[in-house]
Coordinates of C-alpha atoms in Angstrom, one line a residue:
M1021 CA -9.7 -3.0 -16.7
I1022 CA -11.6 -0.3 -18.7
I1023 CA -9.3 1.2 -21.3
Q1024 CA -9.4 4.9 -21.2
R1025 CA -8.9 6.9 -24.4
V1026 CA -8.3 10.7 -24.6
T1027 CA -7.0 12.3 -27.8
Q1028 CA -4.4 14.4 -26.0
N1029 CA -4.2 14.6 -22.2
R1030 CA -2.3 17.6 -21.0
L1031 CA -2.2 16.4 -17.4
Y1032 CA 0.6 14.1 -18.4
D1033 CA 3.7 14.6 -20.5
A1034 CA 6.4 12.4 -22.0
S1035 CA 8.4 12.2 -18.8
D1036 CA 5.4 10.6 -17.0
M1037 CA 5.4 7.8 -19.6
Q1038 CA 9.2 7.3 -19.5
R1039 CA 10.7 4.0 -18.3
R1040 CA 14.3 3.5 -17.2
F1041 CA 15.2 0.7 -19.5
S1042 CA 12.7 0.2 -22.4
P1043 CA 11.0 2.4 -25.0
T1044 CA 7.6 3.8 -24.2
V1045 CA 6.1 3.8 -27.7
S1046 CA 3.7 0.9 -28.5
S1047 CA 4.3 -0.9 -31.7
P1048 CA 1.3 -2.3 -33.7
P1049 CA -0.7 -4.4 -33.1
D1050 CA -0.3 -3.4 -29.4
A1051 CA -2.6 -0.4 -28.9
R1052 CA -2.1 0.0 -25.2
D1053 CA -0.7 3.1 -23.8
A1054 CA 2.2 3.2 -21.3
F1055 CA 0.0 3.1 -18.2
E1056 CA -2.1 0.2 -19.5
K1057 CA 1.2 -1.7 -20.0
D1058 CA 2.1 -1.0 -16.4
Y1059 CA -1.2 -2.5 -15.4
G1060 CA -0.5 -5.7 -17.3
R1061 CA 3.1 -6.0 -15.9
I1062 CA 1.8 -5.7 -12.4
I1063 CA -1.1 -8.2 -12.5
H1064 CA 1.1 -10.8 -14.3
S1065 CA 3.9 -10.5 -11.7
A1066 CA 4.6 -13.2 -9.1
A1067 CA 4.9 -10.6 -6.4
F1068 CA 1.4 -9.5 -7.0
R1069 CA 0.0 -13.1 -7.0
R1070 CA 1.7 -13.7 -3.7
L1071 CA -0.5 -11.1 -2.1
Q1072 CA -3.3 -13.6 -2.1
A1073 CA -1.7 -15.4 0.8
K1074 CA -0.5 -12.4 2.8
T1075 CA -2.3 -11.0 5.8
Q1076 CA -4.4 -7.8 5.4
V1077 CA -5.8 -7.4 8.9
L1078 CA -6.8 -11.0 9.6
G1079 CA -4.7 -14.0 8.9
Q1080 CA -5.7 -16.9 6.6
N1081 CA -6.9 -19.0 9.5
A1082 CA -9.6 -16.6 10.4
G1083 CA -11.8 -17.9 7.5
D1084 CA -12.2 -18.2 3.8
V1085 CA -14.0 -15.0 2.7
H1086 CA -12.3 -12.1 4.5
R1087 CA -9.9 -9.8 2.7
T1088 CA -6.3 -10.7 2.0
R1089 CA -3.6 -8.3 0.9
L1090 CA -4.5 -9.1 -2.7
T1091 CA -8.3 -8.5 -2.5
H1092 CA -7.6 -5.3 -0.5
S1093 CA -5.3 -4.1 -3.3
M1094 CA -7.9 -4.9 -6.0
E1095 CA -10.5 -2.9 -4.0
V1096 CA -8.1 0.0 -3.6
A1097 CA -7.6 -0.1 -7.4
Q1098 CA -11.3 -0.1 -8.0
I1099 CA -11.9 2.8 -5.6
A1100 CA -9.1 4.8 -7.1
R1101 CA -10.6 4.4 -10.6
G1102 CA -14.0 5.4 -9.2
I1103 CA -12.4 8.6 -7.7
A1104 CA -10.9 9.4 -11.1
I1105 CA -14.2 9.0 -12.8
Y1106 CA -16.0 11.1 -10.2
L1107 CA -13.5 14.0 -10.3
N1108 CA -13.1 14.0 -14.1
T1109 CA -16.9 14.3 -14.4
N1110 CA -17.6 16.7 -11.6
H1111 CA -14.6 18.8 -10.7
P1112 CA -14.1 22.0 -12.8
L1113 CA -10.3 21.5 -12.9
F1114 CA -10.6 18.4 -15.1
R1115 CA -11.9 18.1 -18.6
E1116 CA -11.4 15.8 -21.6
D1117 CA -7.9 17.1 -22.5
F1118 CA -6.9 17.5 -18.8
A1119 CA -8.1 14.4 -17.0
L1120 CA -6.9 11.9 -14.4
D1121 CA -5.9 8.7 -16.0
G1122 CA -8.0 5.8 -14.6
S1123 CA -5.6 3.1 -15.9
L1124 CA -2.7 4.7 -14.1
L1125 CA -4.6 5.0 -10.9
E1126 CA -5.9 1.4 -11.1
A1127 CA -2.4 0.1 -11.7
A1128 CA -1.0 2.1 -8.8
G1129 CA -3.8 0.8 -6.6
L1130 CA -2.9 -2.8 -7.5
A1131 CA 0.8 -2.1 -6.8
H1132 CA 0.7 0.0 -3.7
D1133 CA 1.0 -2.8 -1.2
I1134 CA 3.2 -5.2 -3.2
G1135 CA 6.1 -4.9 -0.7
H1136 CA 4.1 -5.9 2.4
P1137 CA 5.7 -8.8 4.2
P1138 CA 4.0 -11.9 5.6
F1139 CA 2.0 -11.4 8.8
G1140 CA 1.0 -7.8 8.2
H1141 CA 2.4 -4.9 10.2
R1142 CA 4.0 -7.1 12.9
G1143 CA 5.9 -8.8 10.1
E1144 CA 7.1 -5.3 9.0
Q1145 CA 8.2 -4.5 12.5
A1146 CA 10.0 -7.8 12.9
F1147 CA 12.0 -7.2 9.7
H1148 CA 12.9 -3.7 10.8
E1149 CA 14.3 -5.0 14.1
C1150 CA 16.3 -7.6 12.1
M1151 CA 17.6 -4.9 9.8
Q1152 CA 18.2 -2.2 12.4
H1153 CA 22.0 -2.1 11.6
F1154 CA 21.6 -2.8 7.9
G1155 CA 19.5 0.0 6.5
G1156 CA 16.1 -0.9 8.0
F1157 CA 12.9 -2.3 6.6
E1158 CA 9.7 -0.5 5.6
A1159 CA 6.9 -2.0 3.5
N1160 CA 6.5 1.1 1.3
A1161 CA 10.2 1.1 0.6
Q1162 CA 10.0 -2.6 -0.2
T1163 CA 7.2 -1.9 -2.6
F1164 CA 9.5 0.6 -4.5
R1165 CA 12.4 -1.9 -4.4
I1166 CA 10.3 -4.8 -5.8
L1167 CA 8.9 -2.6 -8.6
T1168 CA 12.2 -1.1 -9.6
R1169 CA 14.7 -3.9 -8.8
L1170 CA 13.6 -7.3 -7.5
E1171 CA 10.7 -8.4 -9.8
G1172 CA 11.8 -9.4 -13.3
E1173 CA 15.3 -9.9 -14.6
N1174 CA 18.7 -8.2 -14.3
E1175 CA 17.6 -6.0 -11.3
Q1176 CA 15.4 -3.9 -13.6
G1177 CA 12.2 -4.6 -11.7
L1178 CA 9.0 -4.4 -13.8
D1179 CA 10.5 -1.3 -15.5
L1180 CA 7.3 0.7 -14.9
T1181 CA 6.7 4.3 -15.9
R1182 CA 7.8 7.3 -13.9
G1183 CA 4.1 8.2 -13.5
L1184 CA 3.3 4.9 -11.9
L1185 CA 6.3 5.0 -9.5
L1186 CA 5.3 8.6 -8.4
S1187 CA 1.8 7.3 -7.7
V1188 CA 3.0 4.8 -5.2
M1189 CA 5.7 6.9 -3.4
K1190 CA 3.5 7.7 -0.4
Y1191 CA 6.5 8.9 1.7
P1192 CA 9.1 10.4 -0.8
I1193 CA 12.1 10.4 1.5
L1194 CA 15.1 8.0 2.1
L1195 CA 14.6 5.8 5.2
D1196 CA 17.9 6.9 6.7
Q1197 CA 16.8 10.6 6.5
A1198 CA 13.5 9.9 8.2
I1199 CA 14.9 8.0 11.2
N1200 CA 14.9 9.7 14.6
P1201 CA 17.7 7.8 16.5
R1202 CA 15.9 8.4 19.8
Q1203 CA 12.6 6.9 18.6
Y1204 CA 14.6 4.1 16.8
E1205 CA 16.2 3.0 20.0
L1206 CA 13.0 3.2 22.1
E1207 CA 10.4 1.3 20.1
M1208 CA 12.0 -0.1 16.9
I1209 CA 9.1 1.2 14.9
P1210 CA 10.2 1.9 11.3
P1211 CA 9.8 5.4 10.0
K1212 CA 7.4 6.0 7.1
S1213 CA 9.6 6.0 4.0
S1214 CA 9.2 4.9 0.4
I1215 CA 12.9 4.5 -0.4
Y1216 CA 15.9 2.7 1.1
T1217 CA 19.2 4.5 0.8
C1218 CA 20.5 1.6 -1.4
D1219 CA 17.8 2.5 -3.9
E1220 CA 18.6 6.3 -4.0
E1221 CA 19.8 6.2 -7.6
V1222 CA 16.4 5.1 -8.8
F1223 CA 14.7 7.6 -6.6
Q1224 CA 16.7 10.4 -8.1
W1225 CA 15.8 9.1 -11.6
V1226 CA 12.1 9.3 -10.7
L1227 CA 12.5 12.9 -9.4
A1228 CA 14.7 14.1 -12.3
P1229 CA 12.0 16.0 -14.4
F1230 CA 11.0 18.2 -11.5
T1231 CA 12.4 21.6 -10.7
D1232 CA 14.5 22.1 -7.6
R1233 CA 11.5 23.8 -5.9
E1234 CA 9.3 20.8 -6.8
K1235 CA 11.9 18.3 -5.5
A1236 CA 12.1 20.3 -2.3
F1237 CA 8.3 20.3 -2.0
L1238 CA 8.0 16.5 -2.5
T1239 CA 10.8 15.7 0.0
D1240 CA 9.9 18.2 2.6
V1241 CA 9.5 16.7 6.1
K1242 CA 8.1 17.7 9.5
L1243 CA 10.5 17.1 12.4
H1244 CA 9.6 16.1 15.9
P1245 CA 12.0 15.6 18.9
R1246 CA 10.3 12.3 19.8
K1247 CA 9.1 11.0 16.5
H1248 CA 10.5 10.0 13.2
A1249 CA 10.5 12.7 10.5
Q1250 CA 7.2 12.7 8.6
T1251 CA 6.8 13.6 4.9
I1252 CA 4.3 16.4 4.2
N1253 CA 3.6 16.1 0.5
K1254 CA 3.0 13.6 -2.3
T1255 CA 1.9 13.7 -5.9
L1256 CA -1.6 14.3 -7.1
E1257 CA -2.2 10.6 -8.0
C1258 CA -0.5 9.4 -4.8
S1259 CA -2.9 11.5 -2.8
I1260 CA -5.7 9.6 -4.5
I1261 CA -4.2 6.2 -3.9
E1262 CA -3.7 7.1 -0.2
L1263 CA -7.4 8.1 0.1
A1264 CA -8.5 5.0 -1.8
D1265 CA -6.4 2.9 0.7
D1266 CA -7.9 4.7 3.7
I1267 CA -11.5 4.3 2.3
A1268 CA -10.9 0.6 1.7
Y1269 CA -9.4 0.1 5.2
G1270 CA -12.2 2.1 6.9
T1271 CA -15.1 0.3 5.1
H1272 CA -14.2 -3.2 3.8
D1273 CA -12.1 -4.1 6.8
V1274 CA -15.0 -2.9 9.0
E1275 CA -17.3 -5.2 7.0
D1276 CA -14.9 -8.2 7.6
A1277 CA -14.7 -7.3 11.3
I1278 CA -18.5 -7.3 11.6
N1279 CA -18.9 -10.6 9.7
L1280 CA -16.3 -12.3 11.9
G1281 CA -17.7 -10.8 15.2
F1282 CA -14.9 -8.4 16.1
I1283 CA -17.1 -5.4 15.8
R1284 CA -20.8 -5.2 16.6
I1285 CA -23.5 -3.6 14.4
S1286 CA -24.4 -1.3 17.3
Q1287 CA -20.8 0.1 17.3
L1288 CA -21.1 1.1 13.6
K1289 CA -24.6 2.5 14.2
E1290 CA -23.3 4.6 17.1
L1291 CA -20.7 6.1 14.9
L1292 CA -23.2 7.1 12.2
N1293 CA -25.6 8.4 14.8
D1294 CA -23.0 10.7 16.2
F1295 CA -22.2 12.1 12.7
A1296 CA -23.6 15.6 12.8
D1297 CA -24.1 16.3 9.1
V1298 CA -25.7 13.1 8.0
S1299 CA -28.6 15.0 6.3
L1300 CA -26.1 16.5 3.8
Y1301 CA -25.2 13.0 2.6
P1302 CA -28.3 11.1 1.4
K1303 CA -26.5 7.8 1.0
L1304 CA -25.0 8.1 4.5
A1305 CA -28.5 8.8 5.9
K1306 CA -29.9 5.8 4.2
A1307 CA -27.1 3.6 5.4
R1308 CA -27.8 4.7 9.0
D1309 CA -31.5 3.8 8.5
D1310 CA -30.6 0.5 7.0
L1311 CA -28.5 -0.4 10.0
D1312 CA -31.7 -0.4 12.1
H1313 CA -32.8 -3.5 10.1
L1314 CA -29.6 -5.5 10.8
Q1315 CA -29.6 -8.0 13.6
E1316 CA -26.5 -9.1 15.5
H1317 CA -27.6 -12.7 15.8
D1318 CA -28.9 -13.1 12.2
L1319 CA -26.7 -10.9 10.1
D1320 CA -28.0 -10.0 6.6
K1321 CA -24.7 -9.9 4.8
Y1322 CA -26.2 -8.6 1.6
R1323 CA -27.7 -5.6 3.4
L1324 CA -24.4 -5.0 5.2
K1325 CA -22.7 -5.0 1.8
K1326 CA -25.1 -2.3 0.5
I1327 CA -24.4 -0.2 3.6
I1328 CA -20.6 -0.5 3.1
S1329 CA -21.1 0.5 -0.6
A1330 CA -23.1 3.6 0.5
L1331 CA -20.3 4.6 2.8
I1332 CA -17.7 4.3 0.0
S1333 CA -19.8 6.3 -2.3
T1334 CA -20.3 9.0 0.3
F1335 CA -16.5 9.3 0.9
I1336 CA -15.9 9.5 -2.9
Y1337 CA -18.5 12.2 -3.3
G1338 CA -16.9 14.1 -0.4
L1339 CA -13.6 14.5 -2.2
T1340 CA -12.3 17.8 -3.6
V1341 CA -9.1 19.1 -5.2
V1342 CA -6.9 21.8 -3.6
E1343 CA -4.0 23.7 -5.0
N1344 CA -0.7 23.6 -3.1
E1345 CA 1.1 26.8 -2.3
G1346 CA 4.3 27.8 -4.0
S1347 CA 5.5 28.2 -7.6
L1348 CA 4.9 24.6 -8.6
Q1349 CA 4.6 23.9 -12.3
S1350 CA 4.0 20.2 -12.6
P1351 CA 0.3 19.1 -12.0
R1352 CA 1.9 16.2 -10.1
C1353 CA 2.9 18.7 -7.4
K1354 CA 0.5 21.6 -7.9
Y1355 CA -2.7 19.7 -6.8
R1356 CA -3.8 17.2 -4.3
V1357 CA -7.1 15.5 -3.5
V1358 CA -8.6 15.7 0.0
L1359 CA -11.6 14.6 1.8
V1360 CA -13.9 17.3 3.4
P1361 CA -13.1 17.6 7.2
E1362 CA -16.4 16.1 8.6
L1363 CA -16.0 13.0 6.4
R1364 CA -12.3 12.7 7.1
K1365 CA -13.2 12.6 10.8
L1366 CA -15.7 9.8 10.2
L1367 CA -13.3 7.8 8.1
N1368 CA -10.6 8.2 10.8
Q1369 CA -13.1 6.9 13.4
L1370 CA -13.9 3.8 11.3
R1371 CA -10.2 3.1 10.9
E1372 CA -9.8 3.5 14.7
I1373 CA -12.4 0.9 15.6
V1374 CA -10.6 -1.5 13.2
A1375 CA -7.4 -0.8 15.1
E1376 CA -8.9 -1.1 18.5
Y1377 CA -11.2 -4.1 18.2
V1378 CA -9.5 -6.1 15.5
I1379 CA -5.7 -5.3 15.2
N1380 CA -5.3 -4.9 18.9
S1381 CA -7.5 -7.8 19.9
H1382 CA -6.0 -10.7 21.9
K1383 CA -6.7 -13.1 19.1
V1384 CA -5.0 -11.1 16.3
Q1385 CA -2.1 -10.0 18.5
T1386 CA -1.2 -13.5 19.5
V1387 CA -1.3 -14.7 15.9
N1388 CA 0.7 -11.7 14.8
W1389 CA 3.3 -12.2 17.6
R1390 CA 3.8 -15.7 16.4
G1391 CA 4.3 -14.5 12.9
S1392 CA 6.8 -11.9 14.1
F1393 CA 8.7 -14.6 16.1
I1394 CA 8.9 -16.9 13.1
L1395 CA 10.3 -14.3 10.8
K1396 CA 13.0 -13.2 13.2
R1397 CA 14.0 -16.9 13.7
L1398 CA 14.2 -17.4 10.0
F1399 CA 16.3 -14.3 9.5
E1400 CA 18.7 -15.3 12.2
A1401 CA 19.0 -18.8 10.8
I1402 CA 19.8 -17.7 7.2
M1403 CA 22.2 -15.0 8.5
N1404 CA 24.1 -17.8 10.2
E1405 CA 23.8 -20.3 7.3
T1406 CA 23.3 -18.7 3.8
R1407 CA 23.0 -22.2 2.2
L1408 CA 19.4 -22.0 3.3
L1409 CA 18.8 -19.5 0.6
P1410 CA 17.5 -20.6 -2.9
E1411 CA 20.3 -20.8 -5.5
K1412 CA 19.5 -17.5 -7.3
D1413 CA 19.9 -15.6 -4.0
R1414 CA 22.8 -17.7 -2.8
L1415 CA 24.7 -16.7 -5.9
K1416 CA 24.5 -13.1 -4.9
M1417 CA 26.4 -13.8 -1.7
T1418 CA 29.9 -13.2 -3.2
P1419 CA 32.9 -12.6 -1.0
E1420 CA 33.1 -8.9 -1.8
I1421 CA 29.6 -7.9 -0.6
H1422 CA 29.4 -6.2 2.8
D1423 CA 27.1 -7.1 5.7
E1424 CA 24.4 -4.6 4.8
Q1425 CA 24.1 -6.1 1.3
R1426 CA 24.1 -9.6 2.7
A1427 CA 21.3 -8.8 5.1
R1428 CA 19.3 -7.0 2.4
I1429 CA 19.4 -10.1 0.2
I1430 CA 18.1 -12.3 3.0
C1431 CA 15.4 -9.7 3.9
D1432 CA 14.3 -9.5 0.3
Y1433 CA 13.9 -13.2 0.2
L1434 CA 12.0 -13.6 3.5
S1435 CA 9.8 -10.5 3.0
G1436 CA 8.6 -11.9 -0.3
M1437 CA 7.2 -15.0 1.3
T1438 CA 3.6 -15.7 1.8
D1439 CA 2.3 -16.3 5.4
S1440 CA 1.9 -20.1 4.7
F1441 CA 5.4 -20.5 3.0
A1442 CA 7.1 -18.8 6.0
L1443 CA 5.2 -21.2 8.3
R1444 CA 6.3 -24.2 6.3
M1445 CA 9.9 -23.1 6.2
Y1446 CA 9.9 -22.5 9.9
E1447 CA 8.4 -26.0 10.4
R1448 CA 11.1 -27.6 8.3
L1449 CA 13.9 -25.9 10.2
F1450 CA 12.6 -25.9 13.8
G1451 CA 9.5 -28.1 14.0
H1452 CA 8.8 -31.7 14.8
S1453 CA 6.3 -32.4 12.1
R1454 CA 6.0 -35.9 10.6
N1455 CA 6.2 -34.2 7.2
F1456 CA 9.8 -33.1 7.9
F1457 CA 11.0 -33.5 4.4
D1458 CA 8.0 -31.8 2.7
Y1459 CA 8.6 -28.9 0.3

């Protein structure tokens, strides 16, 4: 991490640095600011380390060098810092005393996926099915819950700053408020939400400094008769994290897919050839030319890496800042970062080929289905026999708690597992391995 120092940064105020439980002022000899402390708390947390053994797009059995949820998060953090550097240097809104904080964005990038369960999005859907009568499950909401309650001691989470929490609240709405009952019954797909209803108190603390108009702006939703409610807005920094996440997904995951044979070089070449304005983006033009030198049967991975790097740079250089409508005072609400339309279209196309040729492939779908099946069996087993929980979680199962709390404790435990730990536990409970008593 590069420590960023600005004499006085008017983009942030005292409320952005505030924590729920501990003071924000550093005591000598600790010279770190509040956001740099957030960074340290995240990288030293067990929940962050567990991401190294959680599926990003491809499971661990696909190979040794493709992205995991941990390396994806590190790349999102690096891209987010790169966006901050680019905008602080090139956009007229920002200057030395009104600048995006790179440490805040890097920390948020590391934390943004910390609530993802084992086995990727199929794992998320499996838990949502298990929790359909107990408050639901959504990975973004689980991220908020881990950061504010589960990680650390005394249900205080990592006690991060308000600025950090705002930067990872991609969908600032309670899950119960986002659910469309019709959609819920048809497909069991969780709505996009960053907060469970049981964590509403913390959510209200995060929003406390905003005006009523700004709170309404952040929690505004788009309704649809056949879809879950969709949030419309997010904070300035969260818009950057979302873009960094999309860029990583549309570039690094494409790189993995090419290296593992899911996507052909010719498919990437076709996308870039169809891009109408390539002449406006020199790095993109060079990347397209370099693709002509790549061979499917003898892949030059170093050259492919340079092409992917050129794509990332092009997307960063295509970002701009727009001002939201309405009487919004806080810079958190007043501005958002967007990608110019033609590059947004290209990025969406890159993400779509990952979805079509990787996520929806027979190989990945069968592995993910197995993971989903395992998680549902484990949830069912522990609901029927809570002695299968570790002691610290079993002690929470007091007689006075209701069924929703009981299910949430079990879901918190299972969703925190790595892919491999969930497989081992399933094998101990239901398998026929000779290593029956292994831990």
